[in-house]
Coordinates of C-alpha atoms in Angstrom, one line a residue:
Chain H
M4 CA 105.3 73.8 120.4
Y5 CA 106.1 77.0 122.3
G6 CA 102.7 78.2 121.5
T7 CA 103.6 79.5 118.2
Q8 CA 100.5 77.9 116.6
S9 CA 98.1 80.3 118.3
K10 CA 100.3 83.2 117.4
R11 CA 100.1 82.3 113.7
D12 CA 96.3 82.0 113.9
L13 CA 96.3 85.4 115.5
S14 CA 98.4 87.1 112.8
L15 CA 96.5 85.3 109.9
E16 CA 93.3 86.5 111.5
F17 CA 94.4 90.1 111.2
Q18 CA 95.2 89.7 107.5
S19 CA 91.7 88.3 106.8
Q20 CA 89.7 90.3 109.2
I21 CA 91.0 93.8 108.7
P22 CA 88.4 95.4 106.6
I23 CA 89.4 97.7 103.7
L24 CA 89.2 101.1 105.2
R25 CA 87.1 103.6 103.4
P26 CA 87.4 107.0 104.9
S27 CA 84.2 108.9 104.9
I28 CA 83.9 112.2 103.0
H29 CA 83.8 114.1 106.3
A30 CA 87.2 112.5 107.3
R31 CA 88.6 113.5 104.0
R32 CA 87.5 117.0 104.4
A33 CA 88.9 117.2 107.9
N34 CA 92.1 115.6 106.9
L35 CA 91.9 113.8 110.2
T36 CA 94.5 111.7 111.8
V37 CA 93.2 108.1 112.0
K38 CA 94.5 105.1 113.9
F39 CA 94.2 101.7 112.1
Q40 CA 95.9 98.4 112.2
D41 CA 98.1 97.3 109.3
L42 CA 98.7 93.9 107.7
Y43 CA 100.8 92.7 110.6
G44 CA 98.7 94.0 113.4
F45 CA 100.6 97.3 114.1
T46 CA 98.7 100.4 115.1
V47 CA 99.5 103.1 112.5
E48 CA 98.7 106.6 112.8
G49 CA 98.1 108.5 109.6
N50 CA 96.0 110.7 107.6
V51 CA 93.4 109.7 105.1
D52 CA 95.9 109.7 102.2
D53 CA 98.0 107.1 104.1
V54 CA 95.0 104.8 104.5
N55 CA 94.3 105.1 100.9
V56 CA 98.0 104.2 100.1
L57 CA 97.9 101.3 102.4
N58 CA 94.7 99.9 100.6
E59 CA 96.5 100.2 97.3
V60 CA 99.4 98.3 98.7
R61 CA 97.2 95.6 99.9
E62 CA 95.8 95.3 96.3
K63 CA 99.3 95.2 95.0
V64 CA 100.3 92.5 97.3
R65 CA 97.4 90.4 96.0
K66 CA 98.4 91.1 92.4
Q67 CA 102.0 90.3 93.1
G68 CA 100.8 87.0 94.6
R69 CA 99.2 86.0 91.4
V70 CA 102.4 86.8 89.4
W71 CA 104.1 84.3 91.8
W72 CA 101.5 81.6 91.3
A73 CA 101.6 81.9 87.5
L74 CA 105.4 81.5 87.5
E75 CA 105.1 78.5 89.8
A76 CA 102.7 77.0 87.3
S77 CA 105.1 77.5 84.4
K78 CA 108.5 76.9 86.0
G79 CA 107.3 74.2 88.6
A80 CA 106.6 74.3 92.2
N81 CA 109.3 75.8 94.3
W82 CA 111.4 76.7 91.3
Y83 CA 112.9 79.6 93.3
L84 CA 114.2 77.4 95.9
Q85 CA 116.6 75.3 93.8
P86 CA 120.1 76.0 95.1
S87 CA 121.5 76.9 91.6
I88 CA 119.0 79.9 91.6
A89 CA 119.0 80.6 95.2
E90 CA 122.8 81.2 95.1
G91 CA 122.4 82.8 91.6
I92 CA 123.5 86.2 92.6
A93 CA 126.7 85.1 94.0
L94 CA 127.6 82.5 91.3
K95 CA 126.5 84.2 88.2
S96 CA 129.4 83.2 86.2
S97 CA 129.3 79.4 86.8
L98 CA 125.5 79.1 86.0
K99 CA 123.9 77.5 83.1
F100 CA 121.8 79.8 81.0
S101 CA 118.6 78.6 82.1
S102 CA 119.5 79.0 85.8
L103 CA 120.8 82.4 85.1
A104 CA 117.7 83.4 83.4
N105 CA 115.8 82.1 86.4
A106 CA 118.1 84.0 88.8
I107 CA 117.5 87.3 86.9
T108 CA 113.8 86.6 87.1
L109 CA 113.9 85.9 90.7
K110 CA 115.8 89.0 91.4
R111 CA 113.4 91.2 89.6
L112 CA 110.5 89.4 91.3
I113 CA 111.8 89.7 94.7
R114 CA 112.4 93.4 94.3
K115 CA 108.6 93.6 93.4
G116 CA 107.9 91.9 96.7
I117 CA 107.5 88.3 98.1
P118 CA 103.8 87.5 98.8
P119 CA 103.3 87.4 102.6
V120 CA 102.3 83.7 102.7
L121 CA 105.5 82.7 100.8
R122 CA 107.8 84.8 102.8
P123 CA 108.6 82.2 105.6
K124 CA 109.6 79.6 103.0
V125 CA 111.5 82.0 100.6
W126 CA 113.3 83.8 103.3
F127 CA 114.3 80.7 105.0
S128 CA 115.8 79.2 102.0
L129 CA 117.3 82.2 100.1
S130 CA 119.0 83.8 103.1
G131 CA 120.9 80.5 103.9
A132 CA 119.1 80.0 107.2
A133 CA 117.9 76.6 106.1
K134 CA 121.5 75.5 105.1
K135 CA 122.8 76.8 108.5
K136 CA 120.1 74.9 110.4
S137 CA 120.8 71.7 108.5
T138 CA 124.4 71.7 109.8
V139 CA 123.4 71.1 113.5
P140 CA 121.2 68.3 115.1
D141 CA 117.5 68.8 114.7
S142 CA 117.2 69.3 118.6
Y143 CA 119.7 72.3 118.5
Y144 CA 117.3 75.1 119.2
N145 CA 115.3 73.0 121.7
D146 CA 118.4 72.0 123.6
L147 CA 119.7 75.5 123.6
T148 CA 116.6 77.1 125.1
K149 CA 116.3 74.4 127.7
A150 CA 120.0 74.7 128.7
V151 CA 119.9 78.5 129.2
E152 CA 116.6 78.5 131.0
G153 CA 116.9 80.4 134.2
K154 CA 120.4 81.8 133.7
V155 CA 120.9 85.4 134.4
T156 CA 123.5 87.5 132.5
P157 CA 123.9 91.2 131.6
A158 CA 122.4 90.2 128.2
T159 CA 119.2 88.6 129.8
R160 CA 118.8 91.6 132.2
Q161 CA 118.8 94.1 129.2
I162 CA 116.4 91.6 127.3
D163 CA 114.1 91.7 130.2
H164 CA 114.0 95.6 130.3
D165 CA 113.4 95.6 126.5
L166 CA 110.6 93.0 126.1
P167 CA 107.7 95.2 127.1
R168 CA 109.4 98.0 125.2
T169 CA 109.4 96.3 121.9
F170 CA 106.5 97.3 119.7
P171 CA 104.2 98.0 122.7
G172 CA 100.6 97.6 122.1
H173 CA 101.0 94.9 119.4
P174 CA 98.2 92.4 119.9
W175 CA 100.4 89.4 119.8
L176 CA 104.1 90.7 120.6
D177 CA 102.9 92.6 123.6
T178 CA 101.3 89.7 125.5
P179 CA 102.9 87.3 128.1
E180 CA 103.1 84.8 125.4
G181 CA 104.7 87.1 122.8
H182 CA 107.2 88.4 125.4
A183 CA 108.0 84.8 126.5
T184 CA 108.6 83.7 122.8
L185 CA 110.8 86.8 121.9
R186 CA 112.7 86.2 125.1
R187 CA 113.7 82.6 124.2
V188 CA 114.9 83.7 120.8
L189 CA 116.9 86.6 122.1
V190 CA 118.3 84.8 125.1
G191 CA 119.1 81.7 123.1
Y192 CA 121.0 83.9 120.7
S193 CA 122.9 85.7 123.4
F194 CA 124.3 82.2 124.4
R195 CA 125.0 81.2 120.9
D196 CA 127.2 84.1 120.3
S197 CA 128.6 85.6 123.4
D198 CA 130.5 88.4 121.5
V199 CA 127.2 89.7 120.6
G200 CA 125.2 88.7 123.6
Y201 CA 122.4 91.0 123.3
C202 CA 122.3 94.4 121.6
Q203 CA 119.4 96.9 121.7
G204 CA 117.8 96.9 118.3
L205 CA 117.9 93.2 117.9
N206 CA 114.6 93.0 119.9
Y207 CA 112.8 94.8 117.1
V208 CA 114.5 92.6 114.5
A209 CA 113.6 89.5 116.2
A210 CA 110.1 90.5 117.0
L211 CA 109.4 91.2 113.3
L212 CA 111.0 87.8 112.3
L213 CA 108.5 86.2 114.7
L214 CA 105.7 87.7 113.1
V215 CA 106.7 86.6 109.7
M216 CA 108.2 83.2 110.1
K217 CA 106.1 80.2 110.8
T218 CA 107.8 79.0 114.0
E219 CA 109.9 80.5 116.8
E220 CA 112.7 78.2 115.7
D221 CA 112.8 79.4 112.1
A222 CA 112.9 83.1 113.6
F223 CA 115.9 82.2 115.5
W224 CA 117.8 80.8 112.6
M225 CA 116.9 83.9 110.6
L226 CA 118.3 86.0 113.3
A227 CA 121.5 83.8 113.2
V228 CA 121.9 84.0 109.5
L229 CA 121.5 87.7 109.5
L230 CA 124.0 88.4 112.2
E231 CA 126.5 85.7 111.1
N232 CA 126.3 85.8 107.3
V233 CA 124.0 88.6 105.8
L234 CA 125.2 91.6 107.8
V235 CA 128.7 92.9 108.1
N236 CA 130.6 91.5 111.1
D237 CA 130.6 93.2 114.5
C238 CA 127.6 95.2 113.9
Y239 CA 126.2 94.3 117.2
T240 CA 129.3 93.4 119.3
N241 CA 130.4 95.2 122.3
N242 CA 131.6 98.6 120.8
L243 CA 129.5 98.3 117.6
S244 CA 132.6 98.7 115.5
G245 CA 130.9 97.1 112.4
C246 CA 128.0 99.7 112.8
H247 CA 130.5 102.5 113.0
V248 CA 132.2 101.2 109.7
E249 CA 128.8 101.1 108.0
Q250 CA 128.0 104.6 109.1
R251 CA 131.2 106.0 107.5
V252 CA 130.8 104.0 104.4
F253 CA 127.3 105.5 104.1
K254 CA 128.6 108.9 104.6
D255 CA 131.0 108.4 101.6
L256 CA 128.2 106.9 99.6
L257 CA 126.0 109.9 100.3
T258 CA 128.7 112.3 99.1
Q259 CA 129.0 110.1 95.9
K260 CA 125.3 109.6 95.2
C261 CA 123.7 112.8 96.6
P262 CA 126.4 115.4 96.6
R263 CA 124.2 118.3 97.0
I264 CA 122.7 116.9 100.1
A265 CA 126.0 115.9 101.4
T266 CA 127.5 119.3 101.1
H267 CA 124.5 121.0 102.8
L268 CA 124.4 118.5 105.6
E269 CA 128.2 119.0 106.1
A270 CA 127.7 122.7 106.4
L271 CA 125.1 122.2 109.2
E272 CA 127.4 119.7 111.0
F273 CA 124.8 117.0 110.5
D274 CA 126.3 113.5 111.0
V275 CA 124.4 110.7 109.2
S276 CA 124.9 108.5 112.3
L277 CA 122.1 110.6 114.0
V278 CA 119.6 108.9 112.0
A279 CA 121.3 105.8 110.3
T280 CA 122.5 104.2 113.6
E281 CA 118.9 103.1 114.2
W282 CA 118.3 102.2 110.6
F283 CA 121.2 99.9 110.4
L284 CA 120.8 98.4 113.8
C285 CA 117.0 97.8 113.7
L286 CA 117.2 97.2 109.8
F287 CA 114.5 99.9 109.5
S288 CA 112.0 98.0 111.5
K289 CA 111.7 100.8 114.0
S290 CA 111.3 103.5 111.4
L291 CA 109.4 102.2 108.4
P292 CA 105.9 100.8 108.3
S293 CA 105.8 97.1 108.7
E294 CA 105.1 96.1 105.1
T295 CA 107.8 98.5 103.8
T296 CA 110.3 97.0 106.1
L297 CA 109.5 93.5 105.2
R298 CA 109.9 94.5 101.4
V299 CA 113.3 95.9 102.4
W300 CA 114.1 92.6 104.0
D301 CA 112.9 90.5 101.0
V302 CA 115.7 92.1 98.9
L303 CA 118.2 92.1 101.9
F304 CA 118.0 88.3 102.2
Y305 CA 118.6 87.8 98.6
E306 CA 121.0 90.5 97.6
G307 CA 122.9 91.2 100.8
A308 CA 123.6 94.1 103.2
K309 CA 124.4 96.5 100.4
V310 CA 120.5 96.8 100.3
L311 CA 120.6 98.7 103.5
F312 CA 122.7 101.5 101.8
H313 CA 120.4 101.7 98.8
V314 CA 117.5 102.2 100.9
A315 CA 119.2 104.7 103.4
L316 CA 120.4 106.7 100.4
A317 CA 116.8 106.6 98.8
I318 CA 115.3 108.1 102.0
F319 CA 117.7 111.1 101.7
K320 CA 117.3 111.3 97.9
M321 CA 113.4 111.3 98.2
K322 CA 113.6 114.4 100.3
E323 CA 116.4 116.2 98.6
E324 CA 114.6 119.6 98.0
E325 CA 113.3 119.7 101.6
L326 CA 116.7 118.8 103.1
L327 CA 118.5 121.4 101.0
I328 CA 116.4 124.3 102.7
T329 CA 117.0 123.2 106.3
H330 CA 118.9 125.5 108.7
H331 CA 119.4 123.1 111.6
V332 CA 120.4 119.7 112.5
G333 CA 117.0 119.2 114.2
D334 CA 115.1 120.1 111.1
V335 CA 116.9 117.4 109.2
I336 CA 116.2 114.8 111.8
N337 CA 112.6 115.7 111.8
I338 CA 112.1 115.5 108.1
L339 CA 113.7 112.1 108.1
H340 CA 111.7 110.7 110.9
K341 CA 108.5 112.0 109.4
T342 CA 109.4 110.6 105.9
T343 CA 110.2 107.2 107.2
H344 CA 107.1 106.8 109.3
H345 CA 104.9 107.7 106.3
L346 CA 106.5 105.5 103.7
F347 CA 103.5 103.2 103.4
D348 CA 104.2 102.6 99.7
P349 CA 107.1 100.1 99.4
D350 CA 107.5 100.6 95.7
E351 CA 107.9 104.3 96.0
L352 CA 111.0 103.6 98.2
L353 CA 112.3 100.7 96.4
T354 CA 112.1 102.3 93.0
V355 CA 114.3 105.2 94.2
A356 CA 116.5 102.8 96.0
F357 CA 117.3 100.7 93.0
D358 CA 116.6 102.7 89.9
K359 CA 117.5 106.3 91.0
I360 CA 120.4 105.4 93.3
G361 CA 122.1 103.4 90.5
S362 CA 124.0 100.1 91.1
M363 CA 126.6 99.4 93.8
T364 CA 128.3 96.1 93.8
T365 CA 128.9 94.2 97.0
N366 CA 132.5 94.1 95.9
T367 CA 132.9 97.9 95.9
I368 CA 131.2 98.1 99.2
S369 CA 133.5 95.6 100.8
K370 CA 136.4 97.6 99.5
Q371 CA 135.0 100.8 101.2
R372 CA 134.4 98.9 104.4
K373 CA 138.1 97.8 104.3
K374 CA 139.2 101.3 103.8
Q375 CA 137.1 102.7 106.8
E376 CA 138.0 99.9 109.3
P377 CA 141.3 101.4 110.5
A378 CA 139.8 104.7 111.0
V379 CA 137.0 103.4 113.1
M380 CA 139.5 101.3 115.1
A381 CA 141.7 104.3 115.8
E382 CA 138.8 106.4 116.8
L383 CA 137.4 103.7 119.2
D384 CA 140.9 103.5 120.6
Q385 CA 141.4 107.2 121.1
R386 CA 138.1 107.2 122.8
L387 CA 139.2 104.6 125.3
R388 CA 142.5 106.3 125.9
R389 CA 140.7 109.6 126.7
L390 CA 138.5 107.8 129.1
N391 CA 141.3 106.1 130.7
S392 CA 143.3 109.3 131.1
L393 CA 140.3 110.9 132.9
K394 CA 140.5 107.8 135.4
V395 CA 144.1 108.3 135.9
D396 CA 143.6 112.0 136.7
E397 CA 140.9 111.1 139.3
N398 CA 143.0 108.5 141.0
E399 CA 145.8 111.1 141.3
N400 CA 143.6 113.7 142.8
Chain C
M22 CA 113.1 131.0 108.8
E23 CA 111.1 131.8 111.8
D24 CA 108.9 134.7 112.7
D25 CA 110.2 138.1 113.3
Q26 CA 112.0 138.3 116.6
E27 CA 111.2 140.6 119.3
A28 CA 113.1 143.8 119.8
G29 CA 116.7 143.0 120.8
G30 CA 117.0 140.3 118.4
E31 CA 117.5 137.6 120.8
E32 CA 117.0 134.0 120.1
Y33 CA 118.1 131.2 122.4
L34 CA 118.1 127.5 121.5
F35 CA 119.9 125.5 124.0
K36 CA 120.8 121.8 123.3
V37 CA 120.5 119.6 126.4
V38 CA 121.3 115.9 126.3
L39 CA 119.7 113.1 128.4
I40 CA 122.3 110.5 129.4
G41 CA 122.2 107.5 131.7
D42 CA 121.8 103.6 131.7
S43 CA 119.1 101.8 129.7
A44 CA 115.5 102.0 131.2
V45 CA 116.0 104.7 133.8
G46 CA 113.3 106.7 132.2
K47 CA 115.1 109.2 129.9
S48 CA 112.4 109.0 127.2
N49 CA 109.6 109.6 129.8
L50 CA 111.4 112.4 131.5
L51 CA 111.5 114.0 128.0
S52 CA 107.8 113.3 127.2
R53 CA 106.7 114.6 130.5
F54 CA 108.7 117.8 130.2
A55 CA 107.9 118.6 126.6
R56 CA 104.2 117.3 126.3
N57 CA 103.3 116.5 129.9
E58 CA 102.7 113.0 129.0
F59 CA 103.9 109.7 130.5
D60 CA 103.7 106.6 128.2
Q61 CA 103.4 103.4 130.0
H62 CA 104.2 101.7 126.7
S63 CA 107.0 103.6 125.3
K64 CA 109.5 101.9 122.9
A65 CA 113.2 101.4 123.8
T66 CA 115.0 104.2 122.1
I67 CA 117.7 103.2 119.6
G68 CA 118.7 106.1 117.5
V69 CA 118.2 109.9 118.5
E70 CA 114.9 111.5 119.5
F71 CA 114.4 115.1 120.6
Q72 CA 111.7 117.6 121.5
T73 CA 111.8 121.3 121.7
Q74 CA 110.1 123.1 124.5
A75 CA 109.9 126.8 125.3
V76 CA 110.7 127.9 128.8
E77 CA 110.6 131.5 130.1
I78 CA 113.6 132.7 132.1
D79 CA 113.7 136.3 133.3
G80 CA 111.1 137.2 130.9
K81 CA 112.9 135.8 127.9
E82 CA 111.7 132.9 125.9
I83 CA 114.2 130.2 125.6
K84 CA 113.9 127.1 123.5
A85 CA 115.3 124.0 125.0
Q86 CA 116.0 121.2 122.5
I87 CA 116.2 118.0 124.6
W88 CA 118.0 115.0 123.1
D89 CA 117.5 111.5 124.1
T90 CA 119.2 108.3 122.9
A91 CA 119.9 104.6 123.7
G92 CA 121.4 103.7 127.1
Q93 CA 123.0 100.4 126.7
E94 CA 126.7 100.5 127.3
R95 CA 127.8 99.6 123.9
F96 CA 126.0 102.6 122.4
R97 CA 128.2 105.0 124.3
A98 CA 130.9 104.9 121.6
V99 CA 128.5 105.6 118.7
T100 CA 127.3 108.9 119.8
S101 CA 129.9 111.6 119.5
A102 CA 127.5 113.4 117.1
Y103 CA 124.9 113.2 119.9
Y104 CA 126.8 115.4 122.1
R105 CA 127.9 118.0 119.5
G106 CA 126.8 121.5 120.6
A107 CA 125.2 120.5 123.9
V108 CA 125.4 123.2 126.6
G109 CA 123.4 121.1 129.2
A110 CA 123.1 117.6 130.4
L111 CA 120.9 115.5 132.7
I112 CA 122.6 112.5 133.9
V113 CA 119.8 110.1 134.9
Y114 CA 119.7 107.1 137.2
D115 CA 116.8 105.0 138.5
I116 CA 116.6 105.2 142.3
S117 CA 115.3 101.6 142.5
R118 CA 118.4 100.1 140.8
K119 CA 121.8 100.7 142.3
T120 CA 123.7 99.7 139.1
T121 CA 122.3 102.6 137.3
F122 CA 123.7 105.0 140.0
E123 CA 127.1 103.2 139.9
S124 CA 127.2 104.0 136.2
V125 CA 126.8 107.7 136.7
K126 CA 130.6 108.3 137.0
R127 CA 131.2 106.7 133.6
W128 CA 128.5 108.8 132.0
I129 CA 130.1 111.9 133.4
D130 CA 133.5 110.9 131.9
E131 CA 131.8 110.3 128.6
L132 CA 130.4 113.7 128.8
T133 CA 133.6 115.3 129.6
T134 CA 135.4 113.6 126.6
H135 CA 132.9 115.0 124.4
C136 CA 132.1 118.4 125.5
D137 CA 134.8 121.0 126.0
T138 CA 132.6 123.9 126.9
T139 CA 131.1 124.6 130.1
V140 CA 128.0 122.2 130.2
A141 CA 125.3 122.7 132.8
R142 CA 125.0 119.4 134.5
M143 CA 122.5 117.8 136.7
L144 CA 122.2 114.5 138.3
V145 CA 118.7 113.1 138.2
G146 CA 117.5 110.3 140.5
N147 CA 114.4 109.4 138.6
K148 CA 111.5 107.0 139.6
C149 CA 111.2 108.6 143.1
D150 CA 107.6 107.3 143.1
L151 CA 109.1 103.9 143.8
E152 CA 109.9 104.7 147.4
N153 CA 109.1 101.2 148.5
I154 CA 111.8 99.6 146.5
R155 CA 114.3 102.4 146.8
D156 CA 118.0 101.2 146.2
V157 CA 119.7 104.5 146.3
S158 CA 119.1 106.9 149.2
V159 CA 118.6 110.7 148.7
E160 CA 121.8 111.3 150.7
E161 CA 124.0 109.2 148.4
G162 CA 122.7 111.0 145.3
K163 CA 123.1 114.4 146.9
E164 CA 126.6 113.6 148.2
F165 CA 127.8 112.3 144.9
A166 CA 126.4 115.3 143.1
E167 CA 128.2 117.7 145.5
Q168 CA 131.5 115.9 145.1
E169 CA 131.2 116.2 141.3
G170 CA 129.8 119.7 141.2
L171 CA 126.5 118.8 139.8
F172 CA 123.0 120.0 140.6
F173 CA 120.9 117.3 142.1
M174 CA 117.3 116.5 142.0
E175 CA 115.0 113.4 142.5
T176 CA 112.2 113.1 139.9
S177 CA 109.3 111.1 138.9
A178 CA 108.4 111.1 135.3
L179 CA 105.4 109.0 136.2
D180 CA 103.7 111.4 138.7
S181 CA 105.6 114.6 137.4
T182 CA 107.5 115.4 140.7
N183 CA 110.2 117.9 139.9
V184 CA 110.4 117.1 136.3
Q185 CA 109.7 120.7 135.2
T186 CA 111.9 122.1 137.9
A187 CA 114.9 119.8 137.0
F188 CA 114.9 120.9 133.4
E189 CA 114.3 124.6 134.3
I190 CA 117.2 124.7 136.7
V191 CA 119.5 123.4 133.9
I192 CA 118.2 125.8 131.4
R193 CA 118.5 128.6 133.9
E194 CA 122.2 127.6 134.5
I195 CA 122.9 127.4 130.8
Y196 CA 121.4 130.9 130.4
N197 CA 123.6 132.1 133.3
N198 CA 126.6 130.4 131.8
V199 CA 126.0 132.0 128.5
S200 CA 125.5 135.5 130.1
R201 CA 128.6 135.3 132.1
K202 CA 130.7 133.9 129.3
I203 CA 129.7 136.6 126.8
L204 CA 131.1 139.4 128.9
N205 CA 134.6 138.1 128.6
S206 CA 135.0 135.8 125.8
D207 CA 134.6 136.5 122.1
S208 CA 135.5 133.0 121.2
Y209 CA 132.9 131.4 123.2
K210 CA 130.4 133.8 121.6
A211 CA 131.5 132.7 118.2
E212 CA 131.2 129.1 119.3
L213 CA 127.7 129.4 120.5
T214 CA 126.5 131.4 117.5
V215 CA 127.3 128.4 115.4
N216 CA 124.8 126.5 117.5
R217 CA 122.2 129.1 116.8
V218 CA 122.4 130.9 120.0
S219 CA 122.4 134.6 119.8
L220 CA 123.6 136.1 123.0
V221 CA 122.6 139.0 125.2
K222 CA 124.3 142.1 124.3
N223 CA 124.5 143.4 127.8
G224 CA 123.8 140.6 130.0
N225 CA 124.0 141.6 133.7
D226 CA 124.0 138.4 135.5
K227 CA 122.5 138.1 138.9
Q228 CA 124.2 134.7 139.7
S229 CA 120.8 133.5 141.1
H230 CA 121.3 130.7 143.6
L231 CA 119.0 127.9 143.7
S232 CA 117.8 126.4 146.9
C233 CA 116.0 123.2 147.8
C234 CA 117.4 120.2 146.1
S235 CA 119.9 122.0 143.8
R236 CA 123.5 122.4 145.0

């Protein structure tokens, strides 16, 4: 159905066919920039060190797979999908001891990474997408895509502009079949939630979901659960107010967790939104290498939207010394862009994100969001008033 | 942090923003100007990208830092930091899509609400290589630009037509603005210094007039 099968074959092919890259001594000496394909078929440009890191990551992924199989052997198949564990994080207090122990094991395990072959199953269940899908008739997605076929809206027009501009050059996403599949998911969602419609950035998120999930329909439900349950409300709606709120919360967290950086950046008049807007709207998919992004998403789907703050703070934290000697906003942006593009080792990032940044509860973050909401609303309101007053001036002239 | 400056101690860094609807070609105008490249397969811009390019004006080297961001309407409200310190702007539309031209007014309003200082502004009708599917005439563009007091130029990032010229006109105008302002305003000087623009000490401004497609 929808040609997803051939897509799967294609992406599986990549994973088995890509040879381990062994850079020659000459390449090492020259420190050449090389182009290669990563696990998910993305072309990556990097130096020899990057290639080596990616090879190590591949090996670690294999090892992590063995850990999961061993646990499955001792705890039973699909132990991690039992509802009491899947919801374990949220319901810690009401759990039986054995379930609690399992939930803690699972949390640790997920932070170390879900093996790529298990991702579709684990994400679908732990994120709540399976539950969401089960509340509507089986034919929902099919009916939806059929019903909206051929309709033209501002959302569909924007989607059509963005299809060829979403991961261009990717061997499956950037084909007529890839475009058509991504289009159905995005257009379908734009009709499911007309407040969101389509927001730029979702194209990257949905594209990566398509590469991971087994079917187009599952990718659609992952997108739905992300926007409707996992992320903060109104991140993608018409004035991106939820995204504004996240930026402000992030700014406060940076002041708390990385005060030296925050003070320095304040002096440069650097606003975190210059880099973090893209991070939060694309969930890092446009900035980080694919496996690193997916590792962030592994945790995101189990622990919730606070994970985005952990990761964003970690990126700043990792470059603290370099950031402290910048003199200009542009230098800051350059350092952060360069850093994210080269974060080929997910563990390096996630270790900082969770061990060095320290814990932040979903509760505290919710409180901070509540605190920021009125300010964001006032700011958006003020902007509209300024724009309207300009219009009045023009009409009078 | 950079090399010793030349005698006179002048260093110019002008921030110029690209604004306009989604998919009008902002990113490709930037890559054509900064790297002389056109990428058929460029990604849709979400956050902020920029490139710095040196230009020579009246024998002085000027660095232009050109900023680029997302064009979808809902992003307009996110980007106050994007405009901060901008002294020039290219407002871009696509000559093959009327709606992008109709949005220009709203982009100008957006610019006005964010930037208090004199910003050198140019209206740019991009994709002029698409003559066969043109939807906005040269006259319409020119007339609107005159009305709003903007420079005007049609460009093609694809075949390079006028790209260099368009940026250079804006950069020269900024340079003129700066030179003019410095003669009579200390506060303006202070403001620009914050943005790391050191100013000419005895700027004698010739008020050069630009012909051709400019105003």
